[in-house]
PDB file of C-alpha atoms and ligand atoms in Angstrom:
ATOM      1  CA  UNK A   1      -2.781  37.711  29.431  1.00 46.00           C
ATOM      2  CA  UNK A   2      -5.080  35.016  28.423  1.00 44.00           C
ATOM      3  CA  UNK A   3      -5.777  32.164  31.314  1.00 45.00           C
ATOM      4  CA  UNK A   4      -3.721  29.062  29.980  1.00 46.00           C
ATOM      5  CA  UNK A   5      -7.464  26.800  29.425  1.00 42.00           C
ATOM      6  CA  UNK A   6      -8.371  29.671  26.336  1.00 42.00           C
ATOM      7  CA  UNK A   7      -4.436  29.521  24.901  1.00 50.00           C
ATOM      8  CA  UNK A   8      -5.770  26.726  21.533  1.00 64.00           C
ATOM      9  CA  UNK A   9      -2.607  23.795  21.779  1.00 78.00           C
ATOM     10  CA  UNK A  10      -0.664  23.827  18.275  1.00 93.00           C
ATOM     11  CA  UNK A  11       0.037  20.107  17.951  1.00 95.00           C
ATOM     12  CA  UNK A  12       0.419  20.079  13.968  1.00 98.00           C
ATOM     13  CA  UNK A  13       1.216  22.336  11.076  1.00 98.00           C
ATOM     14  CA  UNK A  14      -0.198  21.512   7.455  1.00 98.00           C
ATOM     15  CA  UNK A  15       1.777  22.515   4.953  1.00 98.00           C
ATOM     16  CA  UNK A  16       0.629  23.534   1.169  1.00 98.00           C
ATOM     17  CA  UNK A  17       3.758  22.422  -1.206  1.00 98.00           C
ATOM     18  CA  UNK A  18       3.263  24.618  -4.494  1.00 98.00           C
ATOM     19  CA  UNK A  19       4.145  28.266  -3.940  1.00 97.00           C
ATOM     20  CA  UNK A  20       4.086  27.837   0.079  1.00 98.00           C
ATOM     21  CA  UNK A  21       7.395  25.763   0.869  1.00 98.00           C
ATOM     22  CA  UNK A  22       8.737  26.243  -2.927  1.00 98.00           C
ATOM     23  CA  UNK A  23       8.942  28.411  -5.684  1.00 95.00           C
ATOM     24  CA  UNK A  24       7.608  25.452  -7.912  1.00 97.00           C
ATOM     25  CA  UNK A  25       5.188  27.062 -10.661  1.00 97.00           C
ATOM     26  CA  UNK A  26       6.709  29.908 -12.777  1.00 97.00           C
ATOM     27  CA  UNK A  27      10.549  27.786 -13.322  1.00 96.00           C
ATOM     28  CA  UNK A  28       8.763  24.254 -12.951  1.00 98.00           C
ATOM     29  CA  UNK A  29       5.153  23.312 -13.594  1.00 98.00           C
ATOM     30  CA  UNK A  30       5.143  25.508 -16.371  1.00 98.00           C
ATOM     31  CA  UNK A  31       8.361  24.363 -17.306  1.00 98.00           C
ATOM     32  CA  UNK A  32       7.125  20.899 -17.407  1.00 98.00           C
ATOM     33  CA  UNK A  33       3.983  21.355 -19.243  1.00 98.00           C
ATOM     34  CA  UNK A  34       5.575  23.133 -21.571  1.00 98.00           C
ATOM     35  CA  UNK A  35       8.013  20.437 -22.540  1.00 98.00           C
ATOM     36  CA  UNK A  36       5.028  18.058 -22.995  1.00 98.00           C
ATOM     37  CA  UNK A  37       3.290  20.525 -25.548  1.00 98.00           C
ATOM     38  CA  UNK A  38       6.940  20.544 -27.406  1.00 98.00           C
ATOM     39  CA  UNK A  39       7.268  17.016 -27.111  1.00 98.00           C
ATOM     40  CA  UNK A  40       3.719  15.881 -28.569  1.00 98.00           C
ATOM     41  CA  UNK A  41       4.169  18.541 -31.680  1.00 98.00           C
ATOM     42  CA  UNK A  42       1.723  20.817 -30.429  1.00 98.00           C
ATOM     43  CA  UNK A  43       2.379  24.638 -30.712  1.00 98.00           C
ATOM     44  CA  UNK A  44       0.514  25.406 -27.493  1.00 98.00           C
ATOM     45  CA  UNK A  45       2.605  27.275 -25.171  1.00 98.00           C
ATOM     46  CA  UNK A  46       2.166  28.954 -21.303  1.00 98.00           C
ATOM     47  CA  UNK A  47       3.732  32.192 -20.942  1.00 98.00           C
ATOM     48  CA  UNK A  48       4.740  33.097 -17.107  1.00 98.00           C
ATOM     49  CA  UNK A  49       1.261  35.524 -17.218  1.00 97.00           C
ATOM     50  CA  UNK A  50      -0.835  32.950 -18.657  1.00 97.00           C
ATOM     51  CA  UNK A  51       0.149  30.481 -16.327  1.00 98.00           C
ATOM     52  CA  UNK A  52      -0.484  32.628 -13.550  1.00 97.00           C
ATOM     53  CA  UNK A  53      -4.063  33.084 -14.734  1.00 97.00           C
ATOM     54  CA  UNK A  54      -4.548  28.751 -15.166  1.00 98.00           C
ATOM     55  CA  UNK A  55      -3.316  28.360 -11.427  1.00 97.00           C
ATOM     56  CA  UNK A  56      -6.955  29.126 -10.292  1.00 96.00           C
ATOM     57  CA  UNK A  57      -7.601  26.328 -11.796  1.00 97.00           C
ATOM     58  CA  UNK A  58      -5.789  23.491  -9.606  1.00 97.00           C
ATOM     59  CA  UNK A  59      -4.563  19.994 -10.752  1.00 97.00           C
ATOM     60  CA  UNK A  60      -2.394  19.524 -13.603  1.00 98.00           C
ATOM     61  CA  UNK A  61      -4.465  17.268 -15.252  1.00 98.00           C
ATOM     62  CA  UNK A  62      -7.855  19.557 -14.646  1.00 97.00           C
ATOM     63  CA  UNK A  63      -5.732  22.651 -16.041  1.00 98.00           C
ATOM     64  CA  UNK A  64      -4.998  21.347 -19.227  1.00 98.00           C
ATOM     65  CA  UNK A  65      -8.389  20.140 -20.070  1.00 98.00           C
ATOM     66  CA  UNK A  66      -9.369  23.379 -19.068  1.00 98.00           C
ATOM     67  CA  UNK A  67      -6.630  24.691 -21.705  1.00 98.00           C
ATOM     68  CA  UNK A  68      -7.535  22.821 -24.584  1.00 98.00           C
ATOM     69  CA  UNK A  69     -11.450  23.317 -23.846  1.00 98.00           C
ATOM     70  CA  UNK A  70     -11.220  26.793 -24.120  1.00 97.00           C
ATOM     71  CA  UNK A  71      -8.498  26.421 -27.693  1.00 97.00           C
ATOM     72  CA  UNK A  72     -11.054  24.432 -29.849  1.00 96.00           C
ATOM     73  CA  UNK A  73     -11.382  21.241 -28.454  1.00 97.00           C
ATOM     74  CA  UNK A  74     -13.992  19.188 -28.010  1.00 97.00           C
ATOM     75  CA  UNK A  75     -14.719  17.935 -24.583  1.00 97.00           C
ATOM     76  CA  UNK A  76     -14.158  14.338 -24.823  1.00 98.00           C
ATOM     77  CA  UNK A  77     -10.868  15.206 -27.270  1.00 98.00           C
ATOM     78  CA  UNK A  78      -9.672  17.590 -24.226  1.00 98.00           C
ATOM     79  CA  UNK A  79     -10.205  15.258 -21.620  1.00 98.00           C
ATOM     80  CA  UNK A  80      -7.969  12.641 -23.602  1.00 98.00           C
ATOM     81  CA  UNK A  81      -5.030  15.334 -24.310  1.00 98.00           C
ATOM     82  CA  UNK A  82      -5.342  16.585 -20.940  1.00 98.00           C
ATOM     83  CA  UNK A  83      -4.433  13.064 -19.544  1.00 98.00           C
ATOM     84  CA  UNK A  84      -1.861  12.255 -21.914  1.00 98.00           C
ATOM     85  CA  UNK A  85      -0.123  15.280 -21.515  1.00 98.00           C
ATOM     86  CA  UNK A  86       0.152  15.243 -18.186  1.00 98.00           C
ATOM     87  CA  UNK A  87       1.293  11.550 -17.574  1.00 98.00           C
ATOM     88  CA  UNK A  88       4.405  13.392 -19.823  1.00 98.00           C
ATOM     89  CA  UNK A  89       4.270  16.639 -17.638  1.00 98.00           C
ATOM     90  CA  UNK A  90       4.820  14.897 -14.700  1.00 98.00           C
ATOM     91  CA  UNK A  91       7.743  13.012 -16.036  1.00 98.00           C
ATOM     92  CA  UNK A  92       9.243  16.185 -17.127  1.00 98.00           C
ATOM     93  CA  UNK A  93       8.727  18.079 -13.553  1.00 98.00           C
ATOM     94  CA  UNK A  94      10.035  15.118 -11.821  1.00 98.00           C
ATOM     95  CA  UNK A  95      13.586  15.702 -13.981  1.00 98.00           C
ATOM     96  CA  UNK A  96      13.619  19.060 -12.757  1.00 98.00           C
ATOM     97  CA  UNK A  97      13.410  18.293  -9.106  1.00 97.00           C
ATOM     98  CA  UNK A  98      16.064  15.506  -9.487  1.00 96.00           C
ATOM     99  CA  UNK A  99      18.259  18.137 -11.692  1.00 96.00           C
ATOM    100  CA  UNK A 100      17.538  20.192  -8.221  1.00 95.00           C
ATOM    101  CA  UNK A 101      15.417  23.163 -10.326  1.00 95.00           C
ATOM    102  CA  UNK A 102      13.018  23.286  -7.470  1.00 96.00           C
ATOM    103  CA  UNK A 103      13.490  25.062  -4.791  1.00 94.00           C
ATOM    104  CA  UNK A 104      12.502  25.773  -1.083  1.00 97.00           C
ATOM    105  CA  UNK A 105      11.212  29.168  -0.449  1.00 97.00           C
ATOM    106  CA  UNK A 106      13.473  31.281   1.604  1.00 97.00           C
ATOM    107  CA  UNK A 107      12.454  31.231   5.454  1.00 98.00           C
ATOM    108  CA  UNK A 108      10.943  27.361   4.796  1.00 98.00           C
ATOM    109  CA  UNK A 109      13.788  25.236   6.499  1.00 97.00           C
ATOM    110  CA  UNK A 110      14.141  27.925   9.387  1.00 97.00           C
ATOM    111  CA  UNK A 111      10.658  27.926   9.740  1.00 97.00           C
ATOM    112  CA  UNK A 112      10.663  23.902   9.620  1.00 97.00           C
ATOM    113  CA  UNK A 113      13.134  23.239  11.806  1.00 96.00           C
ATOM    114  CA  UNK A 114      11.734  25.564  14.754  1.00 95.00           C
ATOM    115  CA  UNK A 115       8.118  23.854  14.553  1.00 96.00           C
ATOM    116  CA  UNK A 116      10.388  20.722  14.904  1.00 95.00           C
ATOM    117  CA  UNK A 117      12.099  21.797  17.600  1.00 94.00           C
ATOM    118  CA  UNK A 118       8.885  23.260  18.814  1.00 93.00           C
ATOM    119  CA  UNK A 119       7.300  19.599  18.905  1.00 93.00           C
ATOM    120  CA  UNK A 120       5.245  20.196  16.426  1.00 96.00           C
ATOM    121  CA  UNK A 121       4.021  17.372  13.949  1.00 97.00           C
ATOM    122  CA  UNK A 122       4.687  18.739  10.363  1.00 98.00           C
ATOM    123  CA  UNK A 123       2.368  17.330   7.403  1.00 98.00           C
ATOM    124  CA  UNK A 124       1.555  17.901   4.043  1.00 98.00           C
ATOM    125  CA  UNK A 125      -1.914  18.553   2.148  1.00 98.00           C
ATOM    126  CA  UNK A 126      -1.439  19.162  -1.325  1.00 98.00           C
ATOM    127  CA  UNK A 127      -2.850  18.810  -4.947  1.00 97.00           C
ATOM    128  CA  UNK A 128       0.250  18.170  -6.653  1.00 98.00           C
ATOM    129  CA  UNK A 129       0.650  14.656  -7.669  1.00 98.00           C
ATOM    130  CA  UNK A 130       2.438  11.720  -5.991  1.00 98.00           C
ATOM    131  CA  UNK A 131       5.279  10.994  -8.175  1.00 98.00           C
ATOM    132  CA  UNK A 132       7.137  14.443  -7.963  1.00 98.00           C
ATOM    133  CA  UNK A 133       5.997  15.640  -4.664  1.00 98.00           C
ATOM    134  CA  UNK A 134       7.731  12.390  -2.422  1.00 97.00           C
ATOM    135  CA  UNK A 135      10.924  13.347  -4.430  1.00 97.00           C
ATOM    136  CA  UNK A 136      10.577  17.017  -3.793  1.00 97.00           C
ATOM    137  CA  UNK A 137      10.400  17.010  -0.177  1.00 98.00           C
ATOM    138  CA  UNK A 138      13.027  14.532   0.223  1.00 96.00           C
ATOM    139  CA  UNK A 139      15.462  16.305  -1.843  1.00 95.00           C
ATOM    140  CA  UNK A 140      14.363  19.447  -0.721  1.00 95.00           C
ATOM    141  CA  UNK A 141      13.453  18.864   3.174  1.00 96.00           C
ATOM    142  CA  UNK A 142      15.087  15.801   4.121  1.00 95.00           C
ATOM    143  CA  UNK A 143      12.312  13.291   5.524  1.00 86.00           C
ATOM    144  CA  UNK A 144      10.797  15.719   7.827  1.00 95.00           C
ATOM    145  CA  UNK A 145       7.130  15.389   7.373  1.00 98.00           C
ATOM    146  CA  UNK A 146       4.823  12.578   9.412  1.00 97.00           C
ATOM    147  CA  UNK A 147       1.803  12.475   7.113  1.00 98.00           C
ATOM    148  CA  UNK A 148       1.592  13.737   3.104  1.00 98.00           C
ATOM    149  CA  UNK A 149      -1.396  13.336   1.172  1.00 98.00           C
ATOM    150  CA  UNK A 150      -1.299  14.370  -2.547  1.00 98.00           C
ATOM    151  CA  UNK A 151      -3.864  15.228  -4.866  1.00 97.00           C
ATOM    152  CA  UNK A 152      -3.058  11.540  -5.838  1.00 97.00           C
ATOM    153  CA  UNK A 153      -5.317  10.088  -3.282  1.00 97.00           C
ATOM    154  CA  UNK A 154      -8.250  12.321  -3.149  1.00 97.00           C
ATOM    155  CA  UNK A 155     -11.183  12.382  -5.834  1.00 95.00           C
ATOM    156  CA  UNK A 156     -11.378  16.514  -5.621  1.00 97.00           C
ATOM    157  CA  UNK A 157      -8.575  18.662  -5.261  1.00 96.00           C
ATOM    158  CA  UNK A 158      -8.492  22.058  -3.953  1.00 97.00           C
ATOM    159  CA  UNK A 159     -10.617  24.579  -2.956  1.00 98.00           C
ATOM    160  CA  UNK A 160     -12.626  21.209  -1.786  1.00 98.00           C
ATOM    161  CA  UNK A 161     -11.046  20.196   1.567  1.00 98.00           C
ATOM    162  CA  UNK A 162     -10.777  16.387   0.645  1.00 98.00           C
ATOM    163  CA  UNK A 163      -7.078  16.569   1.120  1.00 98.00           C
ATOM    164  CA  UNK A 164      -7.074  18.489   4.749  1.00 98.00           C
ATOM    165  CA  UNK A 165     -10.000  15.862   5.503  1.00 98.00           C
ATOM    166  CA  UNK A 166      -7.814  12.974   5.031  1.00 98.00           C
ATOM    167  CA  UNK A 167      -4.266  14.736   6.818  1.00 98.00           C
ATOM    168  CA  UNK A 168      -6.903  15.450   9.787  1.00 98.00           C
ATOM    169  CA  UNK A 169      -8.233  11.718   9.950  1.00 98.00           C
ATOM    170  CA  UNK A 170      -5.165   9.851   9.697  1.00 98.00           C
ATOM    171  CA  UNK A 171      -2.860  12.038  11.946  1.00 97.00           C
ATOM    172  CA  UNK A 172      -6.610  11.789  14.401  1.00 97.00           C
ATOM    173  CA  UNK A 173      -5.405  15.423  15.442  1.00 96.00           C
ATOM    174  CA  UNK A 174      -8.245  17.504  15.921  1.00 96.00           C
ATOM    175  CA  UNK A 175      -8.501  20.523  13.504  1.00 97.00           C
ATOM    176  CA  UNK A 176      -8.289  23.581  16.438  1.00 96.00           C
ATOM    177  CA  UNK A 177      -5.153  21.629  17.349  1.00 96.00           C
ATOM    178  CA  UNK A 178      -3.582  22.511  14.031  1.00 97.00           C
ATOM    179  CA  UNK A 179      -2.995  25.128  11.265  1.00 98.00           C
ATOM    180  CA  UNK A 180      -2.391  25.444   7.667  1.00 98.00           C
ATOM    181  CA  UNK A 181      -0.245  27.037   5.894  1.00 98.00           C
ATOM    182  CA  UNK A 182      -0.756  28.542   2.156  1.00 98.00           C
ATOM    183  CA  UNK A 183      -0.236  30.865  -0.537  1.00 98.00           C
ATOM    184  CA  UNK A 184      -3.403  31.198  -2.247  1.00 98.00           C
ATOM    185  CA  UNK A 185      -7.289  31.764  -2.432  1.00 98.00           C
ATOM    186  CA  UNK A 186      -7.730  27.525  -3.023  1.00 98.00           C
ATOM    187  CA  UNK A 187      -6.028  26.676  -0.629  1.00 98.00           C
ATOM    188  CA  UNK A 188      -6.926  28.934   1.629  1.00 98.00           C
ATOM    189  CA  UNK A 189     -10.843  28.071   0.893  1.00 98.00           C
ATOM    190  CA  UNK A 190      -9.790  24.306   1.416  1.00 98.00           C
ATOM    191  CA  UNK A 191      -8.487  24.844   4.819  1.00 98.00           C
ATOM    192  CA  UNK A 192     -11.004  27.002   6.314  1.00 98.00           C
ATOM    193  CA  UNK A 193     -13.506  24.715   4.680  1.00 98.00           C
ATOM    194  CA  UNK A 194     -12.072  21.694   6.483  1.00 98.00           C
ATOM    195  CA  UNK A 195     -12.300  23.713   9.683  1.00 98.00           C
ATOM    196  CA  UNK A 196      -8.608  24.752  10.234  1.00 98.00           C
ATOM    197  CA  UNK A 197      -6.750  27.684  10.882  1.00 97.00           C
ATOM    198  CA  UNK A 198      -4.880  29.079   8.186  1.00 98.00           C
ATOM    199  CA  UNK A 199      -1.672  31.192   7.729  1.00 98.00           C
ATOM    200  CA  UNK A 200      -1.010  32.578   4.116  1.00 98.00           C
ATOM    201  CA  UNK A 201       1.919  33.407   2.487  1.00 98.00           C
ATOM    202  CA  UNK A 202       1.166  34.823  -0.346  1.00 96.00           C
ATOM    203  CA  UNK A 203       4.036  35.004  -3.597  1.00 95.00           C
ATOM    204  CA  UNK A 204       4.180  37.287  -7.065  1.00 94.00           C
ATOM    205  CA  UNK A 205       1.650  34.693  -8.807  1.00 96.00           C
ATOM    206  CA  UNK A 206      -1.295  35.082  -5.648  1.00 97.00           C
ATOM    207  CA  UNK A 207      -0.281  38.242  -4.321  1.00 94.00           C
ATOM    208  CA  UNK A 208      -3.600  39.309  -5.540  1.00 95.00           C
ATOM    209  CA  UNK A 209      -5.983  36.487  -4.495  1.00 97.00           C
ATOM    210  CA  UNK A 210      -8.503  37.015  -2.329  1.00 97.00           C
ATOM    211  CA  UNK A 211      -6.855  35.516   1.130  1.00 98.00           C
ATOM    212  CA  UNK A 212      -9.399  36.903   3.581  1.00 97.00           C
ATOM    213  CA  UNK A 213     -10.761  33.941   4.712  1.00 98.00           C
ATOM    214  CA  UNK A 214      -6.501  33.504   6.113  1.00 98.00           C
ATOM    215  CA  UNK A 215      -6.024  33.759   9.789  1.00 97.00           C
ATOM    216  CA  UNK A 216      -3.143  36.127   8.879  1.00 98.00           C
ATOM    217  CA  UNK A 217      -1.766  37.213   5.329  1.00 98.00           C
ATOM    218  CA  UNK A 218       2.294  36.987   5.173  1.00 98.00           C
ATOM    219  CA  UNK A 219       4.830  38.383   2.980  1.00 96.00           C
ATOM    220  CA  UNK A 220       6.160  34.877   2.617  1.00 97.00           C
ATOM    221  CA  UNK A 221       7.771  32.514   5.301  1.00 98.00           C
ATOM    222  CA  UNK A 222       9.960  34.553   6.645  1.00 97.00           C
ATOM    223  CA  UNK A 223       7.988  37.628   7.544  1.00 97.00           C
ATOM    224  CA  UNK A 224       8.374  38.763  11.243  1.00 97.00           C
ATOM    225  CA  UNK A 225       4.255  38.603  11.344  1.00 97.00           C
ATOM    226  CA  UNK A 226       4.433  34.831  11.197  1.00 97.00           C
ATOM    227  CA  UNK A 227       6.986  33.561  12.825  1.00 96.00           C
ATOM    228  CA  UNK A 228       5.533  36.044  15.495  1.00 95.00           C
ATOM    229  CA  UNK A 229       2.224  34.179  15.223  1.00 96.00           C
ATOM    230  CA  UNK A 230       3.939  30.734  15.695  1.00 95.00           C
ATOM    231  CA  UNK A 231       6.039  31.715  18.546  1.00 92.00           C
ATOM    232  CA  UNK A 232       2.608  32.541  20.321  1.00 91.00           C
ATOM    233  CA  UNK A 233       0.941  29.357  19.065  1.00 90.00           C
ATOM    234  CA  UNK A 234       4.164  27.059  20.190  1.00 87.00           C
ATOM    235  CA  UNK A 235       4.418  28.987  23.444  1.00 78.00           C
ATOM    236  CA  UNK A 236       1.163  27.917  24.433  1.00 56.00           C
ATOM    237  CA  UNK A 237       1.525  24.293  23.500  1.00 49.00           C
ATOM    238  CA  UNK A 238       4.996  24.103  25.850  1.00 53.00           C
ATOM    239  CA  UNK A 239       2.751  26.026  28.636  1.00 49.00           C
ATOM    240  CA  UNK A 240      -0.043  23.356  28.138  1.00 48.00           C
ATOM    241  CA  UNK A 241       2.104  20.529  27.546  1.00 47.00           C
ATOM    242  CA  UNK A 242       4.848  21.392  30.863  1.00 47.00           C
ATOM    243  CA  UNK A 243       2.310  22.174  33.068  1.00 40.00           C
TER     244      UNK A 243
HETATM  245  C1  XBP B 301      -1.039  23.357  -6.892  1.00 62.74           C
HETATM  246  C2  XBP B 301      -1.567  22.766  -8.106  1.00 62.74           C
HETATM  247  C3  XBP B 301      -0.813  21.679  -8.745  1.00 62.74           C
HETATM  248  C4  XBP B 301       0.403  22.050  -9.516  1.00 62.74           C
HETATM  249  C5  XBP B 301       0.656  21.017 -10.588  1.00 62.74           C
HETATM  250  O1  XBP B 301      -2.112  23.727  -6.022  1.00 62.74           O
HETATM  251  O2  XBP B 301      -2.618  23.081  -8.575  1.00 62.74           O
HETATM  252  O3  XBP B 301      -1.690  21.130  -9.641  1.00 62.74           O
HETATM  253  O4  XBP B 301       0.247  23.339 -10.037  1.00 62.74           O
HETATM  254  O5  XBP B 301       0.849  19.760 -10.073  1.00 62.74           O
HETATM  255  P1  XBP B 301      -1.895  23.788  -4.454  1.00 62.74           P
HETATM  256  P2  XBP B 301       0.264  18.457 -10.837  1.00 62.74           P
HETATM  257  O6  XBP B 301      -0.619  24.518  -4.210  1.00 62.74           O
HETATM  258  O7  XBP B 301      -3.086  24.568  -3.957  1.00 62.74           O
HETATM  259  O8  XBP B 301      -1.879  22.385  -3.891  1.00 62.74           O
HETATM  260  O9  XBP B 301       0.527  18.640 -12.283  1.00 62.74           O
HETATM  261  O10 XBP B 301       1.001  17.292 -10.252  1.00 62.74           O
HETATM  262  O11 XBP B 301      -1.226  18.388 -10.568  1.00 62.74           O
HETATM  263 MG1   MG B 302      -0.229  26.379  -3.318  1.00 62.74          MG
END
């Protein structure tokens, strides 16, 4: 057994929101920025594979310049579409959390409420915008997390670790102290980049990404290997903390 001053305390857990605590992309991004095509007359559609190829690029916003770029649009004419459209796609993804569309993946609230119980500090650290993703965790979560920053209040989203960064130096809780979790290669790259641990949990649309950079590759939330790993990392922070 490992003397108690090498046992790293677990005093926070950052959590990814898209594809880690809910099945949010296939049945609602897409969803969402699909409606906005329909609704400005544009025949541009994302079919569930397509979309799983324009994840890698993160940000709604970014992925539908990237879209409309690579159709026959000039930059600066892609740019303005992009924007446009997604002022609309958020409006339609925040109807489909209120309409209760999105929805947590199975093993989050178990998994949630034993870090709480644990006395760990749960945040957030996510590129998703502000609008839908305060919303989303209420509805979905309850109030349950101390700190969330969106993709809303950094100037580079994912893989760049701008949104760890600013969950790390707010909360002031050193980054060995805590872990992340995700489901893909971004975000994975974004935590290890901001010097964090991080869990992955992969799903069907990143079950293929390169995770290697993860701490430890999951199933999903509710795999054995995980909660195994947090019942070790929580057992040492009550054996530091009760000393
Ligand atoms: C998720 C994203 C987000 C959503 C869309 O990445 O890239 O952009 O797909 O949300 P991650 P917005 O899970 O790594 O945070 O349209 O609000 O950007
Ligand atoms: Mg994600």
């Amino acid at each position: 057994m490992l003397p108690r001053q090498h046992l790293s305390r677990l005093e926070a857990v950052i959590f990814d929101v898209d594809g880690t605590l809910v099945d949010s992309e296939r049945d609602g991004h897409r969803v969402a920025f699909n409606a906005a095509f329909e609704e400005a007359g544009l025949p541009d559609r994302w079919e569930v594979a397509t979309y799983g190829k324009l994840l890698k690029i993160t940000g709604g916003a970014k992925r539908l310049t990237f879209w409309f770029e690579n159709t026959g649009r000039s930059p600066v004419e892609a740019r303005e579409l992009g924007e446009r459209l997604h002022k609309r796609k958020t409006h339609f993804m925040l109807r489909l959390v209120e309409d209760g569309h999105v929805q947590a993946r199975p093993g989050a609230h178990q998994l949630i409420d034993r870090l709480e119980a644990s006395g760990v500090q749960l945040h957030v650290a996510t590129t998703g915008t502000r609008a839908w993703v305060e919303p989303l965790l209420n509805q979905a979560f309850g109030n349950r997390f101390h700190t969330v920053i969106t993709g809303t209040e950094v100037s580079e989203l994912k893989p760049s670790p701008a949104v760890y960064l600013e969950v790390l130096s707010r909360t002031g809780c050193p980054p060995e102290r805590a872990v992340a979790v995700e489901d893909s290669a971004n975000g994975v790259q974004a935590a290890v980049a901001a010097r964090l641990r991080c869990l992955a949990a992969h799903n069907p649309y990143t079950r293929n990404d390169d995770l290697s950079g993860a701490t430890l590759v999951a199933d999903g939330l509710d795999d054995p290997a995980l909660l195994a790993w947090f019942t070790t990392a929580c057992g040492a922070w009550r054996a530091t903390t009760h000393d």
